[in-house]
């Protein structure tokens, strides 16, 4: 039987991505990144439902394209990638804080954990307003 599961998921998000810059979890209720986290989770949920996406169990790659007005970058690439990747992995591993405030969004996961990442890419494109594109894809075994 052929595996018909989607191997790549790409979606757009308005605004800025969440950034991971401190020891406090970006999933904590009331965290200053809470709105960005919820926006990313909602966009990922919509894309996953539209395509029938199931979390990837094997090696993956994550691509992030930030669109922003020239000279208005808000964070460095590593904190942007860190925030996006933290949000898109399985949050059930975050057992030290309560996640009930996320409601159904707590179950949104495009992959299990950051240890699956074999490739990361980031680049910026000029735009009038902030937005970003995320792509998560399976990487063939052996890469």
Coordinates of C-alpha atoms in Angstrom, one line a residue:
X1 CA 0.0 0.0 0.0
X2 CA 1.4 3.4 -1.0
X3 CA 1.9 6.1 1.7
X4 CA -0.2 9.1 0.6
X5 CA 0.7 11.3 3.5
X6 CA 1.9 14.9 2.5
X7 CA 5.6 15.3 2.7
X8 CA 5.8 19.1 2.6
X9 CA 3.6 21.8 4.0
X10 CA 3.9 25.5 3.1
X11 CA 1.8 28.3 4.6
X12 CA 1.7 32.0 5.0
X13 CA 1.3 34.0 8.2
X14 CA 0.5 37.7 8.6
X15 CA 2.6 39.7 11.1
X16 CA 5.8 38.7 12.8
X17 CA 6.9 35.2 13.8
X18 CA 7.4 34.4 17.5
X19 CA 11.0 34.8 18.8
X20 CA 12.7 32.6 21.3
X21 CA 15.0 34.9 23.3
X22 CA 14.8 33.9 26.9
X23 CA 14.5 30.9 29.3
X24 CA 10.8 31.5 30.0
X25 CA 8.7 29.3 27.7
X26 CA 7.0 31.2 24.9
X27 CA 4.0 28.9 25.7
X28 CA 3.6 30.4 29.2
X29 CA 0.2 32.1 29.7
X30 CA 0.7 35.8 29.3
X31 CA 4.1 35.6 27.6
X32 CA 4.8 38.6 25.4
X33 CA 5.0 36.4 22.4
X34 CA 1.5 34.8 23.1
X35 CA -0.3 36.6 20.2
X36 CA 2.4 35.6 17.7
X37 CA 2.4 32.0 19.0
X38 CA -1.4 31.7 18.6
X39 CA -1.3 33.3 15.1
X40 CA 1.3 30.8 14.0
X41 CA -0.5 27.8 15.5
X42 CA -3.8 28.9 13.9
X43 CA -2.1 29.2 10.5
X44 CA -0.4 25.8 10.9
X45 CA -3.7 24.3 11.9
X46 CA -5.6 25.7 8.9
X47 CA -2.9 24.5 6.5
X48 CA -2.7 21.0 8.1
X49 CA -6.5 20.6 8.0
X50 CA -6.6 21.7 4.4
X51 CA -4.0 19.2 3.3
X52 CA -4.6 16.3 5.7
X53 CA -1.2 16.8 7.2
X54 CA 0.0 14.4 9.9
X55 CA 3.1 15.1 12.0
X56 CA 6.3 13.9 10.4
X57 CA 8.1 11.2 12.4
X58 CA 11.5 11.3 10.5
X59 CA 14.1 13.8 9.4
X60 CA 12.8 17.2 8.3
X61 CA 13.8 20.6 7.0
X62 CA 12.3 23.9 8.0
X63 CA 12.4 27.0 5.7
X64 CA 11.4 30.5 7.0
X65 CA 11.0 33.5 4.7
X66 CA 10.5 36.8 6.5
X67 CA 8.9 39.6 4.6
X68 CA 9.5 43.0 6.1
X69 CA 9.9 46.7 5.2
X70 CA 13.6 47.4 4.4
X71 CA 15.6 48.2 7.5
X72 CA 12.8 47.0 9.9
X73 CA 14.0 43.6 10.9
X74 CA 13.0 42.9 14.4
X75 CA 15.2 40.0 15.5
X76 CA 18.0 37.9 14.3
X77 CA 17.6 34.7 12.2
X78 CA 18.4 32.3 15.1
X79 CA 15.7 33.7 17.4
X80 CA 13.1 33.8 14.7
X81 CA 13.9 30.2 13.6
X82 CA 14.0 29.1 17.3
X83 CA 10.6 30.6 17.9
X84 CA 8.9 29.1 14.9
X85 CA 10.4 25.7 15.4
X86 CA 9.5 25.6 19.1
X87 CA 5.8 26.4 18.2
X88 CA 5.5 23.8 15.4
X89 CA 6.9 20.8 17.3
X90 CA 4.8 18.7 19.6
X91 CA 4.0 20.8 22.7
X92 CA 3.0 17.9 24.9
X93 CA 6.7 17.5 25.7
X94 CA 6.5 20.9 27.6
X95 CA 5.2 19.4 30.8
X96 CA 6.7 22.0 33.2
X97 CA 4.0 24.6 32.4
X98 CA 0.3 24.5 31.9
X99 CA -0.9 24.7 28.3
X100 CA -4.7 24.7 28.8
X101 CA -4.8 28.4 27.8
X102 CA -3.9 27.3 24.2
X103 CA -7.2 25.3 23.9
X104 CA -7.3 23.1 20.8
X105 CA -4.1 24.8 19.5
X106 CA -2.1 22.7 22.0
X107 CA -2.5 19.7 19.6
X108 CA -1.1 21.5 16.6
X109 CA 2.2 19.9 15.7
X110 CA 3.9 19.5 12.3
X111 CA 6.6 17.2 13.6
X112 CA 7.6 15.6 16.9
X113 CA 10.7 17.5 18.0
X114 CA 13.5 19.8 16.9
X115 CA 16.0 16.8 17.0
X116 CA 14.4 15.8 13.6
X117 CA 15.6 18.9 11.9
X118 CA 18.4 18.2 9.4
X119 CA 18.2 21.4 7.4
X120 CA 17.2 25.0 8.3
X121 CA 16.9 27.9 5.9
X122 CA 16.1 31.5 6.4
X123 CA 15.9 34.5 4.2
X124 CA 14.3 37.9 4.0
X125 CA 12.3 39.6 1.3
X126 CA 11.3 43.3 1.1
X127 CA 7.6 44.0 1.6
X128 CA 5.4 46.8 2.8
X129 CA 4.0 44.8 5.7
X130 CA 5.4 42.1 7.9
X131 CA 4.5 38.5 7.1
X132 CA 6.3 35.2 6.7
X133 CA 6.1 31.9 5.0
X134 CA 6.9 28.6 6.7
X135 CA 7.7 25.3 4.9
X136 CA 8.2 22.0 6.7
X137 CA 9.2 19.0 4.6
X138 CA 10.4 15.5 5.0
X139 CA 14.1 14.9 4.2
X140 CA 14.9 11.6 2.6
X141 CA 16.5 9.2 5.0
X142 CA 20.3 9.2 4.7
X143 CA 20.6 13.0 4.4

